[in-house]
Structure formats: C-alpha cells, structure tokens
Tab-separated table of C-alpha atoms and ligand atoms in Angstrom:
chain	number	residue	atom	x	y	z
D	134	MET	CA	-26.219	-13.114	24.948
D	135	ARG	CA	-26.340	-16.005	27.343
D	136	ALA	CA	-26.606	-15.013	30.998
D	137	GLY	CA	-23.692	-17.279	31.865
D	138	LEU	CA	-21.374	-15.397	29.590
D	139	TRP	CA	-22.384	-12.091	31.131
D	140	CYS	CA	-21.519	-13.492	34.553
D	141	PHE	CA	-18.026	-13.923	33.211
D	142	ILE	CA	-17.679	-10.707	31.243
D	143	LEU	CA	-19.451	-8.181	33.476
D	144	PRO	CA	-17.108	-8.489	36.454
D	145	LEU	CA	-14.202	-8.344	34.000
D	146	VAL	CA	-15.575	-5.188	32.408
D	147	LEU	CA	-16.562	-3.520	35.687
D	148	PHE	CA	-13.276	-4.377	37.277
D	149	SER	CA	-11.109	-3.386	34.378
D	150	PHE	CA	-12.932	-0.193	33.365
D	151	PRO	CA	-11.465	2.093	36.049
D	152	LEU	CA	-7.991	0.739	35.389
D	153	MET	CA	-8.259	0.965	31.655
D	154	SER	CA	-10.058	4.284	31.475
D	155	LYS	CA	-7.359	5.689	33.686
D	156	SER	CA	-4.797	4.823	31.097
D	157	GLY	CA	-7.175	6.006	28.372
D	158	SER	CA	-6.363	2.994	26.278
D	159	VAL	CA	-9.769	1.424	25.574
D	160	LEU	CA	-13.382	2.212	24.765
D	161	PHE	CA	-16.327	-0.011	25.657
D	162	SER	CA	-19.074	-0.637	23.154
D	163	HIS	CA	-22.634	-1.208	24.333
D	164	GLU	CA	-23.545	-2.530	20.895
D	165	PRO	CA	-22.822	-6.166	19.999
D	166	PHE	CA	-19.885	-6.882	17.715
D	167	SER	CA	-21.257	-6.939	14.168
D	168	TYR	CA	-18.997	-7.841	11.255
D	169	ARG	CA	-18.716	-9.572	7.878
D	170	LEU	CA	-15.529	-11.143	6.529
D	171	HIS	CA	-15.200	-11.230	2.745
D	172	VAL	CA	-12.601	-13.426	1.061
D	173	SER	CA	-11.651	-13.557	-2.624
D	174	ASP	CA	-12.865	-16.658	-4.409
D	175	ILE	CA	-9.710	-17.293	-6.419
D	176	PHE	CA	-10.433	-20.993	-6.882
D	177	PRO	CA	-12.205	-20.827	-10.266
D	178	TRP	CA	-8.938	-19.306	-11.553
D	179	VAL	CA	-6.741	-21.811	-9.762
D	180	THR	CA	-8.704	-24.827	-10.972
D	181	GLY	CA	-8.930	-23.545	-14.537
D	182	LYS	CA	-12.705	-23.072	-14.526
D	183	GLU	CA	-11.949	-19.429	-15.183
D	184	TYR	CA	-9.194	-19.047	-17.693
D	185	GLY	CA	-7.761	-16.299	-19.844
D	186	ARG	CA	-7.888	-12.516	-19.538
D	187	VAL	CA	-9.017	-10.881	-16.335
D	188	GLY	CA	-11.926	-8.622	-17.290
D	189	THR	CA	-13.736	-5.818	-15.504
D	190	LYS	CA	-16.434	-7.974	-14.007
D	191	LYS	CA	-17.484	-7.749	-10.401
D	192	GLN	CA	-18.010	-10.798	-8.215
D	193	ALA	CA	-19.200	-11.179	-4.637
D	194	MET	CA	-16.647	-8.960	-2.918
D	195	GLY	CA	-17.307	-6.041	-5.280
D	196	SER	CA	-21.060	-6.518	-4.926
D	197	GLU	CA	-20.800	-6.531	-1.138
D	198	LEU	CA	-18.737	-3.337	-1.217
D	199	GLU	CA	-21.202	-1.715	-3.615
D	200	GLN	CA	-24.096	-2.535	-1.270
D	201	PHE	CA	-22.086	-1.274	1.674
D	202	LEU	CA	-21.527	2.095	-0.043
D	203	LEU	CA	-25.071	2.420	-1.390
D	204	GLY	CA	-26.418	1.820	2.128
D	205	ALA	CA	-25.204	5.307	3.120
D	206	ARG	CA	-27.728	7.843	4.386
D	207	GLU	CA	-25.498	10.897	4.770
D	208	ARG	CA	-21.866	10.510	3.843
D	209	VAL	CA	-19.200	8.225	2.426
D	210	ALA	CA	-15.444	8.606	2.932
D	211	LEU	CA	-13.239	6.607	0.557
D	212	ALA	CA	-9.516	6.141	1.220
D	213	PHE	CA	-8.314	3.963	-1.632
D	214	TYR	CA	-5.011	3.516	-3.472
D	215	GLY	CA	-6.907	4.120	-6.721
D	216	VAL	CA	-9.500	2.724	-9.112
D	217	SER	CA	-8.751	0.338	-11.943
D	218	ARG	CA	-11.249	-1.061	-14.428
D	219	GLN	CA	-14.183	-1.064	-12.029
D	220	PRO	CA	-16.848	1.122	-13.682
D	221	TRP	CA	-19.380	0.214	-10.983
D	222	VAL	CA	-17.414	2.395	-8.526
D	223	LEU	CA	-18.061	5.482	-10.676
D	224	GLN	CA	-21.715	4.506	-11.089
D	225	ALA	CA	-22.093	4.048	-7.323
D	226	ILE	CA	-20.625	7.543	-6.728
D	227	THR	CA	-23.146	9.002	-9.169
D	228	ARG	CA	-26.043	7.209	-7.515
D	229	LEU	CA	-24.975	8.409	-4.066
D	230	GLN	CA	-24.645	12.008	-5.234
D	231	GLN	CA	-28.082	11.866	-6.840
D	232	ARG	CA	-29.378	11.126	-3.341
D	233	ASN	CA	-27.464	14.169	-1.980
D	234	ILE	CA	-25.045	11.974	-0.070
D	235	GLN	CA	-21.641	13.547	0.441
D	236	VAL	CA	-18.884	11.431	-1.101
D	237	GLN	CA	-15.245	12.348	-0.446
D	238	ALA	CA	-12.124	10.456	-1.467
D	239	VAL	CA	-8.399	10.294	-0.823
D	240	VAL	CA	-6.254	8.550	-3.463
D	241	ASP	CA	-2.602	7.945	-4.295
D	242	GLN	CA	-0.874	9.993	-6.993
D	243	LYS	CA	2.536	8.752	-8.057
D	244	ARG	CA	3.827	11.710	-10.126
D	245	GLY	CA	2.900	15.093	-11.570
D	246	ALA	CA	1.669	18.321	-10.062
D	247	VAL	CA	-1.413	18.807	-7.937
D	248	GLY	CA	-4.515	18.844	-10.080
D	249	ASP	CA	-2.846	17.047	-12.989
D	250	TRP	CA	-5.545	14.450	-13.460
D	251	LEU	CA	-3.694	12.582	-16.180
D	252	PRO	CA	-4.001	8.794	-16.290
D	253	GLU	CA	-0.207	8.341	-16.363
D	254	ASN	CA	0.123	10.131	-12.996
D	255	PHE	CA	-1.614	7.271	-11.228
D	256	THR	CA	-0.626	3.645	-10.708
D	257	TYR	CA	-4.258	2.835	-11.502
D	258	SER	CA	-4.931	5.046	-14.517
D	259	GLY	CA	-8.697	4.905	-13.930
D	260	THR	CA	-8.177	7.064	-10.816
D	261	ALA	CA	-7.863	10.079	-13.137
D	262	GLU	CA	-11.578	9.797	-13.904
D	263	LEU	CA	-12.643	10.269	-10.280
D	264	PRO	CA	-12.760	14.109	-10.198
D	265	ARG	CA	-15.290	14.135	-13.042
D	266	TYR	CA	-17.644	12.079	-10.885
D	267	LEU	CA	-16.810	13.400	-7.422
D	268	GLY	CA	-16.016	17.041	-8.220
D	269	VAL	CA	-12.461	18.260	-7.602
D	270	ALA	CA	-13.374	19.660	-4.171
D	271	ASN	CA	-14.259	16.165	-2.990
D	272	ILE	CA	-11.007	14.432	-3.836
D	273	MET	CA	-7.558	14.728	-2.323
D	274	ILE	CA	-4.283	13.234	-3.488
D	275	ASP	CA	-1.498	12.203	-1.105
D	276	LEU	CA	0.071	15.619	-0.785
D	277	ASN	CA	1.547	16.440	2.597
D	278	HIS	CA	0.999	19.644	4.527
D	279	SER	CA	4.133	21.347	3.249
D	280	GLY	CA	3.093	20.895	-0.342
D	281	HIS	CA	5.564	18.192	-1.294
D	282	TYR	CA	4.882	14.607	-2.117
D	283	PRO	CA	6.295	12.434	0.624
D	284	ARG	CA	8.102	10.307	-1.911
D	285	PRO	CA	8.580	7.416	-2.048
D	286	SER	CA	5.570	6.814	0.169
D	287	ILE	CA	2.207	5.726	-1.174
D	288	MET	CA	-1.335	6.291	0.066
D	289	HIS	CA	-2.006	2.585	0.288
D	290	HIS	CA	-5.259	2.480	2.299
D	291	LYS	CA	-8.208	0.430	1.046
D	292	TYR	CA	-11.054	1.517	3.328
D	293	ALA	CA	-14.425	3.214	3.306
D	294	VAL	CA	-16.397	4.758	6.154
D	295	VAL	CA	-20.152	5.122	5.775
D	296	ASP	CA	-22.173	7.573	7.911
D	297	ARG	CA	-19.356	7.518	10.491
D	298	GLU	CA	-20.932	4.299	11.730
D	299	ARG	CA	-19.590	1.463	9.579
D	300	VAL	CA	-16.200	0.736	8.099
D	301	TRP	CA	-14.965	-1.510	5.282
D	302	PHE	CA	-11.242	-2.240	5.245
D	303	GLY	CA	-8.808	-4.934	4.228
D	304	THR	CA	-6.304	-5.901	1.580
D	305	ALA	CA	-8.356	-5.609	-1.624
D	306	ASN	CA	-7.885	-2.697	-3.988
D	307	LEU	CA	-10.669	-1.153	-6.087
D	308	SER	CA	-9.265	-2.974	-9.105
D	309	HIS	CA	-10.138	-5.668	-11.612
D	310	THR	CA	-7.713	-8.053	-9.900
D	311	GLY	CA	-8.860	-6.973	-6.394
D	312	VAL	CA	-12.519	-6.543	-5.462
D	313	GLY	CA	-13.549	-7.067	-9.109
D	314	ALA	CA	-12.631	-10.419	-10.646
D	315	GLU	CA	-11.141	-11.686	-7.372
D	316	TYR	CA	-7.983	-12.797	-9.159
D	317	ASN	CA	-5.697	-11.927	-6.241
D	318	ALA	CA	-6.142	-13.550	-2.834
D	319	ASN	CA	-7.546	-10.814	-0.580
D	320	VAL	CA	-9.636	-10.382	2.524
D	321	ALA	CA	-11.885	-7.481	3.410
D	322	MET	CA	-13.844	-6.892	6.544
D	323	ARG	CA	-16.863	-4.810	7.433
D	324	ILE	CA	-17.353	-3.728	11.046
D	325	ASP	CA	-20.537	-1.921	12.070
D	326	SER	CA	-19.382	0.166	15.021
D	327	PRO	CA	-19.331	3.962	15.374
D	328	GLN	CA	-16.352	3.664	17.697
D	329	VAL	CA	-14.234	1.632	15.277
D	330	ALA	CA	-15.435	3.794	12.378
D	331	ALA	CA	-14.363	6.918	14.291
D	332	LEU	CA	-10.757	5.692	14.358
D	333	PHE	CA	-10.765	5.358	10.571
D	334	SER	CA	-12.619	8.699	10.198
D	335	HIS	CA	-9.918	10.433	12.202
D	336	GLU	CA	-7.283	9.101	9.809
D	337	PHE	CA	-9.403	10.240	6.861
D	338	HIS	CA	-9.752	13.705	8.389
D	339	GLN	CA	-5.959	14.015	8.746
D	340	MET	CA	-5.502	13.289	5.061
D	341	PHE	CA	-8.528	14.950	3.481
D	342	ASP	CA	-9.000	18.054	5.648
D	343	ALA	CA	-5.600	18.606	7.277
D	344	HIS	CA	-3.674	17.514	4.147
D	345	ARG	CA	-1.362	15.421	6.258
D	346	PHE	CA	0.088	12.291	4.720
D	347	SER	CA	2.907	9.884	5.470
D	348	THR	CA	5.308	11.221	8.134
D	349	ALA	CA	3.314	14.467	8.438
D	350	LYS	CA	0.437	12.626	10.139
D	351	VAL	CA	0.203	12.627	13.933
D	352	ARG	CA	-0.846	9.875	16.325
D	353	GLN	CA	-4.441	9.862	17.466
D	354	ALA	CA	-4.581	11.007	21.082
D	355	GLY	CA	-7.507	8.889	22.302
D	356	PRO	CA	-8.012	5.167	22.775
D	357	ARG	CA	-7.436	2.881	19.778
D	358	THR	CA	-9.036	-0.237	21.233
D	359	VAL	CA	-12.750	-1.030	21.430
D	360	ILE	CA	-14.070	-3.863	23.631
D	361	PHE	CA	-17.472	-5.343	22.768
D	362	PRO	CA	-19.962	-7.071	25.128
D	363	ASP	CA	-19.004	-10.543	23.846
D	364	GLY	CA	-15.339	-9.926	24.687
D	365	THR	CA	-14.258	-9.219	21.101
D	366	GLN	CA	-11.532	-6.598	21.127
D	367	VAL	CA	-10.642	-4.462	18.100
D	368	SER	CA	-7.478	-2.347	17.954
D	369	VAL	CA	-6.773	-0.089	14.998
D	370	TRP	CA	-3.349	1.208	14.027
D	371	PHE	CA	-2.080	3.500	11.296
D	372	SER	CA	1.208	3.896	9.468
D	373	PRO	CA	3.574	5.516	9.715
D	374	GLN	CA	2.631	7.435	12.881
D	375	ASP	CA	1.967	4.408	15.109
D	376	ASN	CA	5.109	2.307	14.433
D	377	VAL	CA	2.758	-0.584	13.807
D	378	VAL	CA	5.494	-3.222	13.606
D	379	ASP	CA	6.873	-2.566	17.105
D	380	ASN	CA	3.611	-1.599	18.793
D	381	ALA	CA	1.116	-4.033	17.266
D	382	ILE	CA	2.520	-6.808	15.059
D	383	ILE	CA	5.486	-7.981	17.127
D	384	PRO	CA	3.581	-7.980	20.452
D	385	ALA	CA	0.850	-10.092	18.785
D	386	LEU	CA	3.393	-12.559	17.356
D	387	THR	CA	5.240	-12.689	20.671
D	388	ALA	CA	1.993	-13.601	22.447
D	389	ALA	CA	1.366	-16.609	20.146
D	390	LYS	CA	1.111	-19.910	22.001
D	391	GLN	CA	0.231	-22.544	19.388
D	392	THR	CA	-0.123	-21.438	15.784
D	393	ILE	CA	0.571	-18.546	13.426
D	394	ASP	CA	-0.815	-18.637	9.855
D	395	ILE	CA	0.241	-15.789	7.593
D	396	GLY	CA	-0.750	-14.844	4.038
D	397	MET	CA	1.462	-11.984	2.924
D	398	PHE	CA	2.427	-10.046	-0.201
D	399	TYR	CA	5.649	-8.463	1.070
D	400	LEU	CA	7.200	-9.727	4.304
D	401	THR	CA	10.628	-8.140	4.477
D	402	GLU	CA	10.790	-6.525	7.929
D	403	ARG	CA	13.706	-8.244	9.663
D	404	THR	CA	12.407	-7.786	13.198
D	405	ILE	CA	9.242	-9.643	12.200
D	406	VAL	CA	11.322	-12.479	10.752
D	407	GLN	CA	13.222	-12.660	14.071
D	408	SER	CA	9.950	-12.669	15.982
D	409	LEU	CA	8.575	-15.526	13.837
D	410	CYS	CA	11.760	-17.558	14.301
D	411	ALA	CA	11.511	-16.947	18.055
D	412	ALA	CA	7.925	-18.267	17.941
D	413	VAL	CA	9.146	-21.492	16.299
D	414	ALA	CA	11.723	-21.823	19.073
D	415	ARG	CA	8.780	-21.705	21.543
D	416	GLU	CA	7.241	-24.593	19.544
D	417	VAL	CA	4.618	-22.425	17.877
D	418	LYS	CA	3.667	-23.906	14.495
D	419	VAL	CA	4.138	-21.219	11.838
D	420	ARG	CA	2.851	-21.478	8.252
D	421	ILE	CA	3.286	-18.731	5.662
D	422	ILE	CA	2.020	-18.404	2.090
D	423	VAL	CA	4.106	-15.903	0.192
D	424	ASP	CA	3.658	-14.215	-3.153
D	425	ALA	CA	5.849	-15.361	-6.063
D	426	VAL	CA	6.843	-11.799	-7.053
D	427	ALA	CA	7.773	-10.916	-3.492
D	428	ASN	CA	9.642	-14.211	-3.154
D	429	SER	CA	11.835	-13.453	-6.178
D	430	HIS	CA	12.844	-10.075	-4.728
D	431	PRO	CA	16.507	-9.870	-3.612
D	432	SER	CA	15.430	-8.750	-0.136
D	433	SER	CA	13.208	-11.783	0.314
D	434	PRO	CA	13.855	-13.354	3.723
D	435	TYR	CA	12.159	-16.613	2.838
D	436	TRP	CA	15.225	-18.826	3.079
D	437	ASP	CA	15.801	-17.372	6.544
D	438	LEU	CA	12.217	-18.276	7.434
D	439	ARG	CA	12.630	-21.798	6.106
D	440	ARG	CA	15.959	-22.284	7.870
D	441	CYS	CA	14.406	-21.554	11.254
D	442	GLY	CA	11.739	-24.192	10.718
D	443	ILE	CA	8.804	-22.286	9.282
D	444	SER	CA	6.607	-23.975	6.659
D	445	VAL	CA	6.620	-21.610	3.688
D	446	LYS	CA	4.710	-22.119	0.447
D	447	VAL	CA	5.099	-19.884	-2.614
D	448	GLU	CA	1.837	-19.373	-4.506
D	449	ASN	CA	1.719	-20.526	-8.117
D	450	TRP	CA	-1.481	-18.746	-9.118
D	451	GLY	CA	-1.610	-16.126	-11.864
D	452	GLY	CA	-3.092	-13.789	-9.268
D	453	LYS	CA	-1.124	-12.514	-6.324
D	454	MET	CA	-1.046	-13.561	-2.706
D	455	HIS	CA	-2.124	-10.037	-1.863
D	456	MET	CA	-3.298	-10.651	1.687
D	457	LYS	CA	-1.634	-8.847	4.541
D	458	THR	CA	-3.244	-11.114	7.069
D	459	ALA	CA	-2.344	-13.267	10.053
D	460	LEU	CA	-4.249	-15.639	12.282
D	461	ILE	CA	-2.681	-16.281	15.666
D	462	ASP	CA	-3.870	-19.136	17.888
D	463	GLY	CA	-6.940	-19.663	15.707
D	464	LYS	CA	-8.135	-22.600	17.801
D	465	GLN	CA	-7.617	-20.912	21.155
D	466	ALA	CA	-10.161	-18.861	23.088
D	467	HIS	CA	-7.775	-15.943	22.827
D	468	SER	CA	-7.282	-15.793	19.066
D	469	ARG	CA	-5.932	-12.828	17.170
D	470	VAL	CA	-6.742	-11.860	13.597
D	471	ILE	CA	-4.580	-9.247	11.891
D	472	ILE	CA	-5.930	-7.591	8.747
D	473	GLY	CA	-4.776	-4.390	7.104
D	474	SER	CA	-3.570	-2.604	4.026
D	475	MET	CA	-0.020	-2.793	5.291
D	476	ASN	CA	2.642	-5.086	3.906
D	477	TRP	CA	5.004	-6.209	6.626
D	478	SER	CA	7.858	-4.152	5.209
D	479	LYS	CA	9.892	-1.103	6.142
D	480	SER	CA	8.037	1.177	3.723
D	481	GLY	CA	4.708	-0.162	5.019
D	482	ASN	CA	5.742	0.672	8.565
D	483	THR	CA	7.656	3.924	8.181
D	484	ARG	CA	6.450	5.772	5.075
D	485	ASN	CA	3.157	4.696	3.490
D	486	ASP	CA	-0.320	5.612	4.662
D	487	GLU	CA	-1.640	2.302	5.944
D	488	ASN	CA	-4.043	0.747	8.426
D	489	LEU	CA	-3.918	-2.445	10.450
D	490	ALA	CA	-6.570	-3.901	12.732
D	491	ILE	CA	-6.167	-6.649	15.325
D	492	ILE	CA	-9.378	-8.426	16.264
D	493	GLU	CA	-9.042	-10.576	19.381
D	494	ASN	CA	-11.231	-13.172	21.077
D	495	ASN	CA	-13.697	-13.757	18.244
D	496	HIS	CA	-13.922	-17.468	17.592
D	497	GLN	CA	-16.238	-17.224	14.596
D	498	LEU	CA	-13.986	-14.765	12.772
D	499	ALA	CA	-10.941	-16.908	13.554
D	500	GLN	CA	-12.750	-19.948	12.135
D	501	GLU	CA	-13.683	-18.135	8.933
D	502	LEU	CA	-10.145	-16.924	8.319
D	503	SER	CA	-8.720	-20.321	9.236
D	504	SER	CA	-10.994	-22.036	6.755
D	505	TYR	CA	-9.884	-19.672	3.957
D	506	PHE	CA	-6.197	-19.994	4.840
D	507	ASN	CA	-6.428	-23.796	4.902
D	508	LYS	CA	-8.112	-23.800	1.498
D	509	LEU	CA	-5.322	-21.662	0.046
D	510	TRP	CA	-2.665	-23.770	1.781
D	511	SER	CA	-4.114	-27.040	0.440
D	512	SER	CA	-4.281	-25.652	-3.101
D	513	LEU	CA	-0.468	-25.478	-3.074
D	514	SER	CA	1.477	-28.711	-3.205
D	515	ASN	CA	4.401	-29.403	-0.941
D	516	LYS	CA	6.579	-28.937	-4.022
D	517	SER	CA	5.934	-25.211	-3.742
D	518	GLN	CA	8.091	-25.290	-0.636
D	519	ARG	CA	11.074	-26.151	-2.786
D	520	SER	CA	10.546	-25.237	-6.430
D	521	LYS	CA	11.376	-21.943	-8.040
D	522	ILE	CA	8.048	-20.350	-8.904
D	523	PHE	CA	7.956	-17.580	-11.514
D	524	ALA	CA	5.046	-15.179	-11.123
D	525	GLU	CA	4.702	-14.943	-14.908
D	526	GLY	CA	5.725	-18.244	-16.366
D	527	LEU	CA	4.787	-21.834	-16.955
D	528	THR	CA	4.995	-22.561	-13.227
D	529	SER	CA	2.175	-20.114	-12.404
D	530	ILE	CA	-1.316	-21.197	-13.359
D	531	ASN	CA	-3.015	-18.897	-15.901
D	532	SER	CA	-0.275	-16.247	-15.713
D	533	CYS	CA	0.651	-16.583	-19.407
D	534	PHE	CA	-2.935	-15.991	-20.566
D	535	ASP	CA	-4.375	-13.396	-18.195
D	536	GLY	CA	-3.480	-10.160	-19.997
D	537	LEU	CA	-1.489	-8.982	-16.961
D	538	ASP	CA	2.167	-8.260	-16.361
D	539	ASN	CA	2.253	-10.506	-13.321
D	540	ASP	CA	5.949	-9.972	-12.534
D	541	HIS	CA	6.091	-6.225	-13.385
D	542	ASP	CA	8.880	-6.531	-15.976
D	543	GLY	CA	6.982	-4.624	-18.667
D	544	LYS	CA	6.228	-7.780	-20.682
D	545	ILE	CA	2.805	-9.380	-20.795
D	546	ASP	CA	1.968	-13.037	-21.437
D	547	ALA	CA	3.530	-14.139	-24.775
D	548	GLN	CA	6.026	-11.241	-24.626
D	549	ASP	CA	7.415	-12.608	-21.368
D	550	ARG	CA	10.180	-15.173	-21.851
D	551	GLY	CA	8.955	-16.939	-18.729
D	552	CYS	CA	5.999	-18.080	-20.837
D	553	TRP	CA	8.202	-19.560	-23.571
D	554	ARG	CA	9.103	-23.175	-23.930
D	555	ARG	CA	11.918	-24.031	-26.342
D	556	GLY	CA	11.779	-20.557	-27.888
D	557	SER	CA	8.025	-20.301	-28.490
D	558	LEU	CA	4.971	-19.537	-26.422
D	559	ALA	CA	3.819	-22.672	-24.740
D	560	VAL	CA	0.113	-23.293	-25.219
D	561	ALA	CA	-0.798	-25.116	-22.068
D	562	ARG	CA	-4.317	-25.961	-23.132
T	211	LIG	CA1	0.428	-12.553	-17.643
T	212	LIG	CA1	5.871	-9.922	-17.276
C-alpha cells in the first residue's frame, strides 16, 4: 500500500479503534482485502448466440466455484437452497472426501418428514441425491430446534465456507440456470478473510449443529463489521434474526447521495419502496431492473416506484433477473455494494434463512458491479419501461424454447399460451 494512504488511514484506525471496540461493533483485519466478483454471462442467451434448452453445462461461475471448493485443505461448509442438474457438485464432494476433507451441508426441504430423501420433497429434486455422496450425518435440512418446519420459510442461503478462511456467497443457486449455464442474471462474490468467513461459519453452526432455522436462530453477539487496511468495510447480516431491512438496507439507501442502481428478483417491502422514493426526492438518481415474473405479481410495487420518478426496466430475457444486488454511489469514494441471498421482501426479511453483505469504500468492486449493471441496463430498451413483459411469452427472448417453466404456471414452452400466436406456437426463428 502506498505510504500516503497509510498516513490517511492509520490515524483514522488508531483514533477510531478505542471508540469502536468499546461498542464492540467492528473488527480490524491486518490482512489486505482480497476478493473476486463473479457475474453471470447471460449475453450469449440474450443475443441469441445461445438458443434453445438450458442444459447441465457449467460455465465460468460454476468453474470458479468448483475451484474454490476443491482448494480446501480441511473442511467445506455448504449452505445452499439445493442442487439442480449440476453433476459436478456431486463429483466435487466425492473428490474432497477422497482427500479426507470434511464436507457438511445445509439445504432446504419443502415437504415431507425428516430423512425422507425423495426428489419431490425438494424444490430442486437433485438435492435428494446429496446424502448418498455426503453421508446422512453430514447433511441437515431446514428443521428448527423444536422439530417443526418453520413453514413457510425457506433455507435460501447460497454460500460456502472453506477452511474457515474463505467464503463464497451471492445470488446464484447451485442450479443449471444459476451457477451452471448462467441463464439467470446473478452475482457471486468470494472474500478471503477468516474474520468475514467466521460470520458465515457462525450462521452455519446455528443451522447445522444447533438445528436452529428461521425465527429460531439468534443474533450473533460479536461484531459484524470488518475493516481492512485499505479502508474497505464489510458488514454481514442474516435473516430473520437481524431485521436486515431496518438495520442494514434502509440505512444504506438513506445514506445515498448521488446514485442507486438495483437489480432485484422480488422487491416488495414497502418501507424500502418509501426509502427509494425519499432518495429520489433528495435528487438521487435511482435505476432498477426488475424480473418479469416478480413484476407480474399482484403485490408488485413497480408502478409506485415509477410514479415517484424511478427509472424501472423489466427484463425480457428467458432467464430471470435473479440478482439481489444494489450499488449505491458507485462513483463516490464512499460507495456501497449490497449483495446477498435475500430478496427485498417480507419473507426474505422475517422468515427465510438469508444473508446480506454490505461492502463499503471499495472503488474497484463498485466499478465491476457498475459495469455489469450498465451492460444489463443497456441490453433492455426504453420500451421495457412501458410494455407488458411476459416471463414466458413472445416478449421474452428465448423463453418459449428453453425447456423451462419461466413463469411457474405449470406449462412449459409450447404448452404455455404466452408462446402462442394466433392459436399456434410461434416459431421465432
Ligand atoms: Ca420456457
Ligand atoms: Ca409457463
């Protein structure tokens, strides 16, 4: 690090340490901030270079995650919603176990009794295969401490901790549309920091060892913020125990001075909508890309967002806008990046098992996310601010040919009336 920068940071650190340690709210890292941001390359799908059914292949994001996991020396903790059509995950588990590395996992189960490893009990049916690879003692479903499923909550995390030193987290599921074929727009982030990893490990311990999920989890007692020598600040929050909306998201939005760029699957929390409208009133420029399925939901607040002056675009890709990401003041020295598993909804805040990280003061990270957001934003015409976009229909690129039920109505591609033109399946190309 340049000496000049230290002249600025050291007095800040030395001065603030007694104050902050008194309140117990932060940790200081002696290691430099080391991270990688991974973004889904959805553009081959959007431009039509990739077309047709979404297969089980793995692209860059999956390969990066595979390397991250295989880099373990002692242990791997996986907290993932499930596994869908990604055979490399099972192969990676086998390879790790052959090297005597402990692999433990927490997954979501949507119905059935404990130990009923039937494919239909899981949103991602492939999750039912995990015990055969991990061993039943190394896998835990989202059962709370009293032995009842905390319905209707879901174990929605998408993170992995390796050797208690490095963490991978973000918005991408272990699925063919997530880390695999990169059909959905997602971001994932790797941070190499024992202190940040410890926050995620604590959450894993609550679920895996203490069998606490959803509202049975308790808040972590220690600091949740880590400050690095370059001034980067990472805060980690968990749902539902931390009330992430009130304690993390709204304060970050309220602090915005110039810009807020949001890519979001579900954005239904009314207090967040109010906070965004208040930002516009302060002359903050707000842009949001929303998902077409979420936008067609009756609870969608998107007309409210538009009415208060926010630029909203609805995606028209076959894949989803699956990010749960925000960039605040991306061009300012004090930028904030928000990335997590959590949709900005009531269930995301009050019931599901979720994580959310806020990374402040890192210009390079802000630039990388800004560049991705701008690419997504430019891929959508201004028409998408006005037109009705159907997630599975002729208005959504590739959605009638991808083998997926994009709008979750039980009908796929040609079965879905959205894909019909004058009573027959439209063949677009
Ligand atoms: Ca489809
Ligand atoms: Ca459908």
